[in-house]
Tab-separated table of C-alpha atoms (C1' of nucleotides) in Angstrom:
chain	number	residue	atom	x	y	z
A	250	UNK	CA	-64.614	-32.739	42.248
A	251	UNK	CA	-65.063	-28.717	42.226
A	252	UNK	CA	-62.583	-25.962	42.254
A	253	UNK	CA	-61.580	-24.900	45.236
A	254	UNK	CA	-61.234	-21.525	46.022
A	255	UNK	CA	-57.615	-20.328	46.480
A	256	UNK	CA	-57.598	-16.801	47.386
A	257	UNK	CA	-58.804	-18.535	51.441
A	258	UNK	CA	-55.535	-19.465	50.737
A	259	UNK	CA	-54.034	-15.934	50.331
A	260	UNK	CA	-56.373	-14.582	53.097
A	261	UNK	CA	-54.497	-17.172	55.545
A	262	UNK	CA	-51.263	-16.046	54.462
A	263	UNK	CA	-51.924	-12.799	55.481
A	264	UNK	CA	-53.257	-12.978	58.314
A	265	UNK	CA	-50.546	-15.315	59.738
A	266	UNK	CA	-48.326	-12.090	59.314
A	267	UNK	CA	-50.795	-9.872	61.471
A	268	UNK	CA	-54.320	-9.881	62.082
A	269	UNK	CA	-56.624	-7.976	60.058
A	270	UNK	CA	-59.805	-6.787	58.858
A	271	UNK	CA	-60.978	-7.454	55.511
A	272	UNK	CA	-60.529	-3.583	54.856
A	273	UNK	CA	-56.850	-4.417	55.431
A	274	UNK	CA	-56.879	-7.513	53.717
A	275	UNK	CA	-57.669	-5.590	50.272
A	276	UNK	CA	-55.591	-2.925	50.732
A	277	UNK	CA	-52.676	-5.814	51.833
A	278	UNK	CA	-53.342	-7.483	47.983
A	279	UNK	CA	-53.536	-4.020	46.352
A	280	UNK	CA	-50.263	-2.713	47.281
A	281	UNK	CA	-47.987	-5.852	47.556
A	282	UNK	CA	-49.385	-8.895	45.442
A	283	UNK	CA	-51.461	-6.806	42.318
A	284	UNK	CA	-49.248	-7.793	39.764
A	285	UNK	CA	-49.587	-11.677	40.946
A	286	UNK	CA	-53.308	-11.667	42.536
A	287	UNK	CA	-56.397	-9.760	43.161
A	288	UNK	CA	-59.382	-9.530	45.100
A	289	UNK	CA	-62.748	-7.778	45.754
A	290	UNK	CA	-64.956	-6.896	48.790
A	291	UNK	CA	-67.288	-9.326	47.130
A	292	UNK	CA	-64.733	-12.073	47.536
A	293	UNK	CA	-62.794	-11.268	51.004
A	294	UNK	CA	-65.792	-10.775	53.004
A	295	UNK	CA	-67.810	-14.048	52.676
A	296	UNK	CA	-64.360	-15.540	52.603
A	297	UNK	CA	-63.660	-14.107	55.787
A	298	UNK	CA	-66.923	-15.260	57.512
A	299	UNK	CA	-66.602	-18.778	55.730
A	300	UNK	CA	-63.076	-19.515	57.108
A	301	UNK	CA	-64.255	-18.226	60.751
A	302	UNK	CA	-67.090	-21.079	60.964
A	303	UNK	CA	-64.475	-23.859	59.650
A	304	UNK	CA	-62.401	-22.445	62.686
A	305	UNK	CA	-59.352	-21.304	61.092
A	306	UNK	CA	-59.633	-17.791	62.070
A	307	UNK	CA	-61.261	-15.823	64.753
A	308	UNK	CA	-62.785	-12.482	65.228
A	309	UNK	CA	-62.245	-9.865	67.255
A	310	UNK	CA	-64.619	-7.044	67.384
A	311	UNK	CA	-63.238	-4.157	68.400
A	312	UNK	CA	-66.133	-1.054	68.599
A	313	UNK	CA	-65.887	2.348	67.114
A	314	UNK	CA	-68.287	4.888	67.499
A	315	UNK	CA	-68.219	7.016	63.988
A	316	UNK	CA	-67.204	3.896	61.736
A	317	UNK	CA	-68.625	-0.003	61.839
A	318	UNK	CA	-67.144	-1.536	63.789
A	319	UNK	CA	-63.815	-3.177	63.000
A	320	UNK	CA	-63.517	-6.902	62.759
A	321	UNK	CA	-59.962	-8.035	62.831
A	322	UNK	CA	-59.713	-11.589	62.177
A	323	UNK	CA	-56.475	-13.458	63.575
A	324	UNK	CA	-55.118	-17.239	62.160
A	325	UNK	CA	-56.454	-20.253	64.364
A	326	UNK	CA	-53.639	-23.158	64.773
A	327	UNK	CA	-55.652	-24.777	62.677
A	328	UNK	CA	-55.756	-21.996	60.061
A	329	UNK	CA	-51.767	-22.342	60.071
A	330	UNK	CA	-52.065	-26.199	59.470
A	331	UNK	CA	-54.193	-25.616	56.619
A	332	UNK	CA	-51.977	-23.094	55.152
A	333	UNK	CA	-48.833	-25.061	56.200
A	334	UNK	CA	-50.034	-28.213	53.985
A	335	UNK	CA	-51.692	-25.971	50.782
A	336	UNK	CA	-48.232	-24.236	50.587
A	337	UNK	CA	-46.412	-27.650	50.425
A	338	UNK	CA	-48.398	-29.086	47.420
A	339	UNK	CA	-47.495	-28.693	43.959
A	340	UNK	CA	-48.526	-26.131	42.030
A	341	UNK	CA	-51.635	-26.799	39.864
A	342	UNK	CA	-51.509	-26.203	36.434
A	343	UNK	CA	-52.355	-22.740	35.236
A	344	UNK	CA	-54.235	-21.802	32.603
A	345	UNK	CA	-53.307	-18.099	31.510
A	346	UNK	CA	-55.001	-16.460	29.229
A	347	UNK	CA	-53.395	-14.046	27.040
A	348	UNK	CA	-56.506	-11.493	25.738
A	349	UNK	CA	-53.059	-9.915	23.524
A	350	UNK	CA	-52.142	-13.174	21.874
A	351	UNK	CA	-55.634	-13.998	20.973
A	352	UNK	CA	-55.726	-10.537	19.196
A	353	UNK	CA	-52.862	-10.901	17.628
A	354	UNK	CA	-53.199	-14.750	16.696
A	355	UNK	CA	-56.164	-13.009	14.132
A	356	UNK	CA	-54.451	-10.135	13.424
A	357	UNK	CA	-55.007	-10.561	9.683
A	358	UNK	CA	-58.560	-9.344	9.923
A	359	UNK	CA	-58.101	-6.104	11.006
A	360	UNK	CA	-55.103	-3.206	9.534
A	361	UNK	CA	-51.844	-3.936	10.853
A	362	UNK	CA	-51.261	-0.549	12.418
A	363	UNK	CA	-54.193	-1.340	14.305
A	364	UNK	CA	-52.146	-4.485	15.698
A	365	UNK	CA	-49.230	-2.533	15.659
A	366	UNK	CA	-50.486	-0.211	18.190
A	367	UNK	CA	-52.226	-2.874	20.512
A	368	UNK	CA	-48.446	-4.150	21.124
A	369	UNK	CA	-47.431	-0.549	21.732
A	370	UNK	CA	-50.379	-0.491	24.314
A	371	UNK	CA	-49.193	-3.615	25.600
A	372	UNK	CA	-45.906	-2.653	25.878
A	373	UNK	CA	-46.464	0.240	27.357
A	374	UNK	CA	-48.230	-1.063	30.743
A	375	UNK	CA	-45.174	-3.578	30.996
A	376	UNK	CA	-43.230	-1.036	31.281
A	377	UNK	CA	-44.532	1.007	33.998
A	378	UNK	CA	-45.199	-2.206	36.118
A	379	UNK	CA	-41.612	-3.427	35.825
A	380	UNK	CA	-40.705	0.107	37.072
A	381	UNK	CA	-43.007	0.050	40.058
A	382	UNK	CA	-41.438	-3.472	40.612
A	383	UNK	CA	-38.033	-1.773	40.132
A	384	UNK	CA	-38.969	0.811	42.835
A	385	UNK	CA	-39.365	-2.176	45.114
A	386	UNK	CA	-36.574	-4.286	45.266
A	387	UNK	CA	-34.071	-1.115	45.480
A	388	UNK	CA	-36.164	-0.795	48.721
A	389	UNK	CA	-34.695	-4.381	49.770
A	390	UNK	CA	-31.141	-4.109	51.344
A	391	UNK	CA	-28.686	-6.906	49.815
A	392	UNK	CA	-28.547	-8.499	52.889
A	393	UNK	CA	-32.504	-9.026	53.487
A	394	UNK	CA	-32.792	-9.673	49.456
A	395	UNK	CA	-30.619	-13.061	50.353
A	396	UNK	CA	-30.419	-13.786	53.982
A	397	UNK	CA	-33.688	-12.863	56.074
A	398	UNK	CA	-37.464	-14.145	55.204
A	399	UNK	CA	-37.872	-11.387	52.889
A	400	UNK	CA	-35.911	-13.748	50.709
A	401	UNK	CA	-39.323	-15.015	49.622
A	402	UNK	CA	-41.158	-11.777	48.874
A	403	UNK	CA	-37.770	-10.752	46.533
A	404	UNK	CA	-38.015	-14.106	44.801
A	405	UNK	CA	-41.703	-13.029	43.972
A	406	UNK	CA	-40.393	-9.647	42.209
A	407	UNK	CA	-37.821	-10.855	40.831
A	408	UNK	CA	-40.246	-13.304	38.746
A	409	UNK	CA	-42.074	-10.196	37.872
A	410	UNK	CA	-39.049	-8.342	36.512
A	411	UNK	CA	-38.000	-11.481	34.531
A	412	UNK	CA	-41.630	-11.957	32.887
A	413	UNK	CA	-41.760	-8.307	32.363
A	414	UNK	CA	-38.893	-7.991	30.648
A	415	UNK	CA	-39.432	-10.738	28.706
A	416	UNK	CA	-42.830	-9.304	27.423
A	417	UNK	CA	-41.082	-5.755	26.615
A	418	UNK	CA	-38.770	-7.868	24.127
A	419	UNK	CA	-41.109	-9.497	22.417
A	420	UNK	CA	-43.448	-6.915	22.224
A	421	UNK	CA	-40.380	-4.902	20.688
A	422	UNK	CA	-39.372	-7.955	18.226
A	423	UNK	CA	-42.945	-8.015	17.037
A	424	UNK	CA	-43.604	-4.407	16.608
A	425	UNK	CA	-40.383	-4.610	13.844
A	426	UNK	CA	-41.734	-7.533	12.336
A	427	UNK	CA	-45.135	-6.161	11.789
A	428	UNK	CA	-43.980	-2.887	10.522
A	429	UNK	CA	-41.429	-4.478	7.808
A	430	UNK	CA	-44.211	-6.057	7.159
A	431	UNK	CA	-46.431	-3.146	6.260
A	432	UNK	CA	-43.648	-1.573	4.356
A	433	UNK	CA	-43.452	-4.344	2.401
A	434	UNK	CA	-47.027	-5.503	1.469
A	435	UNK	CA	-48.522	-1.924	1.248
A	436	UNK	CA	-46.399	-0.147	-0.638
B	122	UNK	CA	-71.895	-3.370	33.885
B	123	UNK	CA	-71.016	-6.942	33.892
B	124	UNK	CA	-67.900	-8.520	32.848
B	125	UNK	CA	-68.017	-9.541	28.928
B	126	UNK	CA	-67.360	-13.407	27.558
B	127	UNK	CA	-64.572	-13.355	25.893
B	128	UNK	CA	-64.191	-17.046	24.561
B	129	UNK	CA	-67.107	-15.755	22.246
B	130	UNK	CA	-64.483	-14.103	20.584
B	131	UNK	CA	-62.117	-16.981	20.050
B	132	UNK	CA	-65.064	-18.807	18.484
B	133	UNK	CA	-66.210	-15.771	16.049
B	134	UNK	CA	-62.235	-15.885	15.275
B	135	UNK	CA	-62.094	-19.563	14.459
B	136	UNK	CA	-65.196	-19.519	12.477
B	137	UNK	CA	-63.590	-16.574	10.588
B	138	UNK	CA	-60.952	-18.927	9.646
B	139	UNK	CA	-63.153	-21.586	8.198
B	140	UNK	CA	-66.765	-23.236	9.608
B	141	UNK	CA	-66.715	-25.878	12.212
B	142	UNK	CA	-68.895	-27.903	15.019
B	143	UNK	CA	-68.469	-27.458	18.485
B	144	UNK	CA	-66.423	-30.419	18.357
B	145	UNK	CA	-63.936	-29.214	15.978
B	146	UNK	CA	-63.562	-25.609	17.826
B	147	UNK	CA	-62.592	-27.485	21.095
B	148	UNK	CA	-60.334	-29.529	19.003
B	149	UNK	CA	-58.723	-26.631	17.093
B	150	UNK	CA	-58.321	-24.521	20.672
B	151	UNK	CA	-56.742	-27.561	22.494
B	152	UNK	CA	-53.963	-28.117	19.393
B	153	UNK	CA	-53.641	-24.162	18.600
B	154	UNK	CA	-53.946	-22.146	21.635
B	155	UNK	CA	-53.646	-24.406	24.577
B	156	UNK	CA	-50.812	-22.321	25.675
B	157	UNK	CA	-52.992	-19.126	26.002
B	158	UNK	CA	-56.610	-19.781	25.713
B	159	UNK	CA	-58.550	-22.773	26.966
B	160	UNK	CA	-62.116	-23.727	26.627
B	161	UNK	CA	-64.462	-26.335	27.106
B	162	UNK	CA	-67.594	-28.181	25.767
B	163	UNK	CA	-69.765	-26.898	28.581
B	164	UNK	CA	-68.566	-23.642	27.323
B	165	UNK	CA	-68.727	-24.022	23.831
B	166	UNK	CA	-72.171	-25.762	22.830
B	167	UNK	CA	-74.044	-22.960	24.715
B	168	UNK	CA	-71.642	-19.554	23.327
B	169	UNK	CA	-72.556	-20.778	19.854
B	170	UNK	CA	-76.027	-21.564	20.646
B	171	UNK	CA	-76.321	-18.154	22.215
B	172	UNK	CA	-74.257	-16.502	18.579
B	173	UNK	CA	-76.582	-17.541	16.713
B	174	UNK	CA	-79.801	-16.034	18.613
B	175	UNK	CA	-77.742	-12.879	18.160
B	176	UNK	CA	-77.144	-13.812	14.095
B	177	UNK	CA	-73.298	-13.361	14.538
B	178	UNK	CA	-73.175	-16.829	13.282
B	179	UNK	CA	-75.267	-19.594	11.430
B	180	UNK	CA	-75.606	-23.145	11.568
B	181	UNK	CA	-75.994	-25.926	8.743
B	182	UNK	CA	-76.585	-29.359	9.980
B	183	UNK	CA	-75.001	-32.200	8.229
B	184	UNK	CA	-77.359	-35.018	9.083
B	185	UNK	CA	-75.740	-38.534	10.511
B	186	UNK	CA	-76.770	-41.694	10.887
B	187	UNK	CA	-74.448	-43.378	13.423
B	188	UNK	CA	-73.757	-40.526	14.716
B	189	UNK	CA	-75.524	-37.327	16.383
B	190	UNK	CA	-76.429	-34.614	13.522
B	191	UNK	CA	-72.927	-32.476	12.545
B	192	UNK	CA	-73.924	-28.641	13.332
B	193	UNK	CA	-71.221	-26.734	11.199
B	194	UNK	CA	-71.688	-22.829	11.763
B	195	UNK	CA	-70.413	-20.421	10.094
B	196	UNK	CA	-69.698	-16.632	10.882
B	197	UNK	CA	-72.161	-14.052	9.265
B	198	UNK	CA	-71.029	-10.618	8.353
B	199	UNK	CA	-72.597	-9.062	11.609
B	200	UNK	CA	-70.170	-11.605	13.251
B	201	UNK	CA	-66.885	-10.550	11.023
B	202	UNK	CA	-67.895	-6.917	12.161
B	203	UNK	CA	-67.987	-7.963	15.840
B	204	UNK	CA	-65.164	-9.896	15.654
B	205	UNK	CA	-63.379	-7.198	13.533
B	206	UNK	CA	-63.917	-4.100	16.118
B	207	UNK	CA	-63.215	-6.615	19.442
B	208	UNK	CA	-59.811	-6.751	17.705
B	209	UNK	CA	-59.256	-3.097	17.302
B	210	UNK	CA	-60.224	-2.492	20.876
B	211	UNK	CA	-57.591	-2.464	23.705
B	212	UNK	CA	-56.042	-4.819	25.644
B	213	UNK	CA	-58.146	-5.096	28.465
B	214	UNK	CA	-55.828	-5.180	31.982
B	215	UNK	CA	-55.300	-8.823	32.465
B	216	UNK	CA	-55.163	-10.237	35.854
B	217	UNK	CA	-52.953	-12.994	36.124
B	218	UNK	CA	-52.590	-15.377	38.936
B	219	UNK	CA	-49.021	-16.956	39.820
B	220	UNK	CA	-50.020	-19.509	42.017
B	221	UNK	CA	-46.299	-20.384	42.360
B	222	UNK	CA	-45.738	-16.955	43.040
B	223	UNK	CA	-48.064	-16.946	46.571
B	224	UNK	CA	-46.657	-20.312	47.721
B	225	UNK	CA	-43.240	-18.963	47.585
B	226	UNK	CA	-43.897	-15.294	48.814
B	227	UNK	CA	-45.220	-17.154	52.154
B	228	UNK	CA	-42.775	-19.586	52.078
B	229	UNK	CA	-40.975	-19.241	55.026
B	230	UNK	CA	-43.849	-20.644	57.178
B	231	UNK	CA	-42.474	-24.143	54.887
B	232	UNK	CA	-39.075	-26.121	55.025
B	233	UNK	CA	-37.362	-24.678	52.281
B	234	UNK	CA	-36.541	-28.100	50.632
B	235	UNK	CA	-40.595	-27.843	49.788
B	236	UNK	CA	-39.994	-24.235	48.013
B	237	UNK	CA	-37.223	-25.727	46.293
B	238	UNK	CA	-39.347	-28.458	45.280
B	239	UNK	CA	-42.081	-25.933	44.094
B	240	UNK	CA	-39.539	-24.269	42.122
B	241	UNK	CA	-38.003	-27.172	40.661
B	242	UNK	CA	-41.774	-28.627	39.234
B	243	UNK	CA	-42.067	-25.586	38.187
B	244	UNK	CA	-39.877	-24.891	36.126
B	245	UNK	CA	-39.994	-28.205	34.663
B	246	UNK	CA	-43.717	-27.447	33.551
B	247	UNK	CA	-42.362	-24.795	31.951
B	248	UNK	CA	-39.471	-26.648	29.849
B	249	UNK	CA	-42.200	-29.287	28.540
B	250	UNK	CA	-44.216	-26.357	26.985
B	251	UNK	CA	-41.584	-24.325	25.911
B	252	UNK	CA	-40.085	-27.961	23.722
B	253	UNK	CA	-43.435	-28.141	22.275
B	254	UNK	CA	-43.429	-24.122	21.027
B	255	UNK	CA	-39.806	-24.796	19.525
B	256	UNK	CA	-41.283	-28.014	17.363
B	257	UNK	CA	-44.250	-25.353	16.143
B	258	UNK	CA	-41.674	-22.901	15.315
B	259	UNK	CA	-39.486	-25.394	13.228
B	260	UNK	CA	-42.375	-26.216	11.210
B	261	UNK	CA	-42.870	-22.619	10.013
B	262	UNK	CA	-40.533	-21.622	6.880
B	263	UNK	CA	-39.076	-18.411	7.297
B	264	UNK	CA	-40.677	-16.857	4.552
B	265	UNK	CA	-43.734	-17.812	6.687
B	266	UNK	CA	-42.635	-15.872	9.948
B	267	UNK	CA	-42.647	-13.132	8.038
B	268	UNK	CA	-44.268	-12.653	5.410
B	269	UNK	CA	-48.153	-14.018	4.610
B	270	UNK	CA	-50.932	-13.971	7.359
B	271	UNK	CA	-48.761	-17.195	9.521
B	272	UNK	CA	-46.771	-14.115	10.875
B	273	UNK	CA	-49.734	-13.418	13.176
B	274	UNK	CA	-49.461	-16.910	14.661
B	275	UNK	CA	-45.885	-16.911	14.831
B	276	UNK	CA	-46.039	-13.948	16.695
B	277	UNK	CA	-47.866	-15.980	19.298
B	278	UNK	CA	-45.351	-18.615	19.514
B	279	UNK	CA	-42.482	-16.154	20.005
B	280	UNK	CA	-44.228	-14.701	22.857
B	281	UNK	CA	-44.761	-18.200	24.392
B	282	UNK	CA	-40.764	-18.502	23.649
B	283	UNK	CA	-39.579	-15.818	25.195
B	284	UNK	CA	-42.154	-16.066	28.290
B	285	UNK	CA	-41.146	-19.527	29.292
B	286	UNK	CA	-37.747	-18.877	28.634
B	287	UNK	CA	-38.206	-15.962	31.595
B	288	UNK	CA	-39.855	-18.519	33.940
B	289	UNK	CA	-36.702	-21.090	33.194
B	290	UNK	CA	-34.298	-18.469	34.056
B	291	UNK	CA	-36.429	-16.980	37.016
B	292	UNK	CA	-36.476	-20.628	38.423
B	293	UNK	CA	-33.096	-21.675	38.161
B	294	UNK	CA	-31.955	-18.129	39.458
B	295	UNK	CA	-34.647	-18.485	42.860
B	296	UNK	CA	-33.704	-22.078	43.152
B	297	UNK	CA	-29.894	-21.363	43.472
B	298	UNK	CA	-30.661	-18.836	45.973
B	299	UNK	CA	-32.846	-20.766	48.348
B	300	UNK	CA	-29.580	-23.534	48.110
B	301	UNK	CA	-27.364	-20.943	49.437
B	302	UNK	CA	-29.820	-20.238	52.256
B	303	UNK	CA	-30.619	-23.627	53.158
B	304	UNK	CA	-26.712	-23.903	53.570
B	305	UNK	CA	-26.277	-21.277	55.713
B	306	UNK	CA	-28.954	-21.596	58.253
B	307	UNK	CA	-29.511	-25.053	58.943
B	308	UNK	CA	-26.022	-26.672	59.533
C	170	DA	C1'	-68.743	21.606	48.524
C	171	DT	C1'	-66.314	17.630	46.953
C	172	DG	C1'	-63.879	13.724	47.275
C	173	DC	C1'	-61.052	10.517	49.671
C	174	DG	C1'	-60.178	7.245	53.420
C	175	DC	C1'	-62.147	4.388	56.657
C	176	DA	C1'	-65.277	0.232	57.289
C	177	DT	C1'	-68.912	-2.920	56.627
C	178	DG	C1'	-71.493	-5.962	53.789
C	179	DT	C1'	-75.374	-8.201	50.255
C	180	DA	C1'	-77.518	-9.473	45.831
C	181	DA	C1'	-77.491	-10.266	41.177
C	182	DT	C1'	-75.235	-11.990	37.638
C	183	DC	C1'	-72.022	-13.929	34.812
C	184	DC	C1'	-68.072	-16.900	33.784
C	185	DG	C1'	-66.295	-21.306	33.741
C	186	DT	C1'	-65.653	-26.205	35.247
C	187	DT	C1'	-67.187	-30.681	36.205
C	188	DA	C1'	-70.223	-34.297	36.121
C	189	DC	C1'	-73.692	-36.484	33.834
C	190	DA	C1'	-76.027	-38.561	29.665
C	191	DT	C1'	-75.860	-41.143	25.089
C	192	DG	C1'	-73.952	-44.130	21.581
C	193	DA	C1'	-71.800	-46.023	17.120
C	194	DT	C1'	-67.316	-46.937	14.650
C	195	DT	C1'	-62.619	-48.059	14.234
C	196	DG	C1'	-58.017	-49.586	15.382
C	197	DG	C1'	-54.873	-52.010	18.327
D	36	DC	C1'	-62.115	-56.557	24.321
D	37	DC	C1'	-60.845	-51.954	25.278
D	38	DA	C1'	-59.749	-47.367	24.283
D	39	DA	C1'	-60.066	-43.571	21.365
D	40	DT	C1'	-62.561	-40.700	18.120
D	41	DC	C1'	-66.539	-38.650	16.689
D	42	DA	C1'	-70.613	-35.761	18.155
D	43	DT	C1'	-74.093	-33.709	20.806
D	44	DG	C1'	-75.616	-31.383	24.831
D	45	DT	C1'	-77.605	-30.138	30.040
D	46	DA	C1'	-77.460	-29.330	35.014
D	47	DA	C1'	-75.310	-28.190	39.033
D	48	DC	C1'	-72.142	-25.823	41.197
D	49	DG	C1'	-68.519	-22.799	42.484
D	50	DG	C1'	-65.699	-18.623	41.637
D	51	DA	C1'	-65.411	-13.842	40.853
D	52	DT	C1'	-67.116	-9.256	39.469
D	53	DT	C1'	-70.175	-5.470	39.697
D	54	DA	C1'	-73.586	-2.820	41.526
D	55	DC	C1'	-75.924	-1.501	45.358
D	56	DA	C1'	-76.325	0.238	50.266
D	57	DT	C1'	-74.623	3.159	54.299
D	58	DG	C1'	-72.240	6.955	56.602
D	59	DC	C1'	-68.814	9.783	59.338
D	60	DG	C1'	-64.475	12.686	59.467
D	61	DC	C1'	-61.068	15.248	57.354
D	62	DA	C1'	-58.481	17.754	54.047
D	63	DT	C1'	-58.576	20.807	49.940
DNA sequence: ATGCGCATGTAATCCGTTACATGATTGG
DNA sequence: CCAATCATGTAACGGATTACATGCGCAT
């Protein structure tokens, strides 16, 4: 059996917030799921057209005169049963690839400051998206972090901010290691 | 410019290590780096076919008779000085994909019970690999973690450690919360 | 003038998975 | 007798990225 394509999946979800065009869409993934998904033109568009001929969403054209047209695509009933049931089964197993640990896992063949600074890099870009996820859940009020829907968007950053922080640490316990190392062995 | 194969570079990285059939490499990724790399045959048998057009590695074949011909390549120096600078270069951003992560961020369009349950697989997942990175690390010596080439590997592992031990904590911490909800609104 | 935001999409290409195809040996 | 291990690969397909194509309005 083939893979079937999950970000329909995420296109459903948003659109059973609002309706929206695909312009939308993107922007929608850019500014609220990029540290947990992304998605191109390439990929929303056909998508878009693909779930409106299965019926679980419909178009609405509204006419512009300077622009194209905007197509703002609302959730079918059937759209929300499909989403409904892909929610409710278990998660499939991910395969994550780490490009870091693969660099690291042959660090041998290459100077250890060179490794050395790859974690710094690494480090570096956890940091500033745990502080843009920061920025976001002071936004939250205590009340909607643990009483309202939002509920589930919190629970999202508050995965990132525990896998972030986690990946600062270690990138912090490695760095030492490596660099006792190369006082050790090189001099 | 299109997007670069990076498995290529796992393979140049084994064969760095010692030579190997296609066979083996699947074996040694599926034992060594299942927890952040994955490959398969239909991947495999054509990257090193397509390596050695390029002369970054070469092949000896072992012939067989019960069995097909052994191919054993082996890197060449053009393909330790490939494999050399791809491991200098930066971390390219990685794009990772919490499936969990979506399910629960549109989760209130589900009974909570089936977030919960998300959660609760979840996290198990997670427990099962993070038991078989504490049997790795027991089989290390300590003079091992930190001192010859194994600290490279070992660096991996402590990653895997401390990133699993994030998604336990995350999931017991979400799971508790959703509880409390599920209290308050439905009786 | 230059670039950004709005707004659509297609085509080429590559990456990766799955299914298919073959077949002997060995251990339980 | 059945399953696992060894050992090779190809073909078809689906997923995702990148490049290409268009074009106005507005702010700097």
């Amino acid at each position: 059996m083939a893979k079937i394509n999950k970000s329909r999946f995420i296109i459903l979800g948003i659109l059973s917030m609002k309706p929206a065009t695909g312009y939308d869409i993107k922007k929608w993934v850019e500014e609220t799921f990029s540290f947990f998904w992304d998605m191109g033109y390439g990929q929303i568009y056909p998508t878009l057209q693909a779930l409106e001929k299965e019926g679980l969403v419909s178009c609405n054209i509204e006419s512009q005169d300077t622009r194209p047209d905007r197509k703002v695509y609302s959730i079918t009933p059937a759209g929300s049963g499909v989403l409904a049931e892909w929610l409710s089964t278990p998660v499939e197993e991910e395969k994550s690839r780490y490009e870091i640990l693969v660099k690291l896992f042959f660090g041998d063949k290459i100077p250890i400051l060179h490794n050395i600074k790859n974690i710094q890099e690494f480090r570096e870009k956890k940091q500033k998206e745990l502080e843009i996820l920061e920025n976001f859940v002071q936004e939250l009020s205590t009340k909607e972090k643990r009483n309202s829907k939002m509920v589930f968007p919190y629970l999202t950053i508050l995965m990132g901010q525990h896998v972030f922080k986690a990946s600062i640490d270690w990138a912090n316990e490695a760095e030492e290691i490596l660099r006792n190392l190369e006082g050790n062995d090189n001099h």
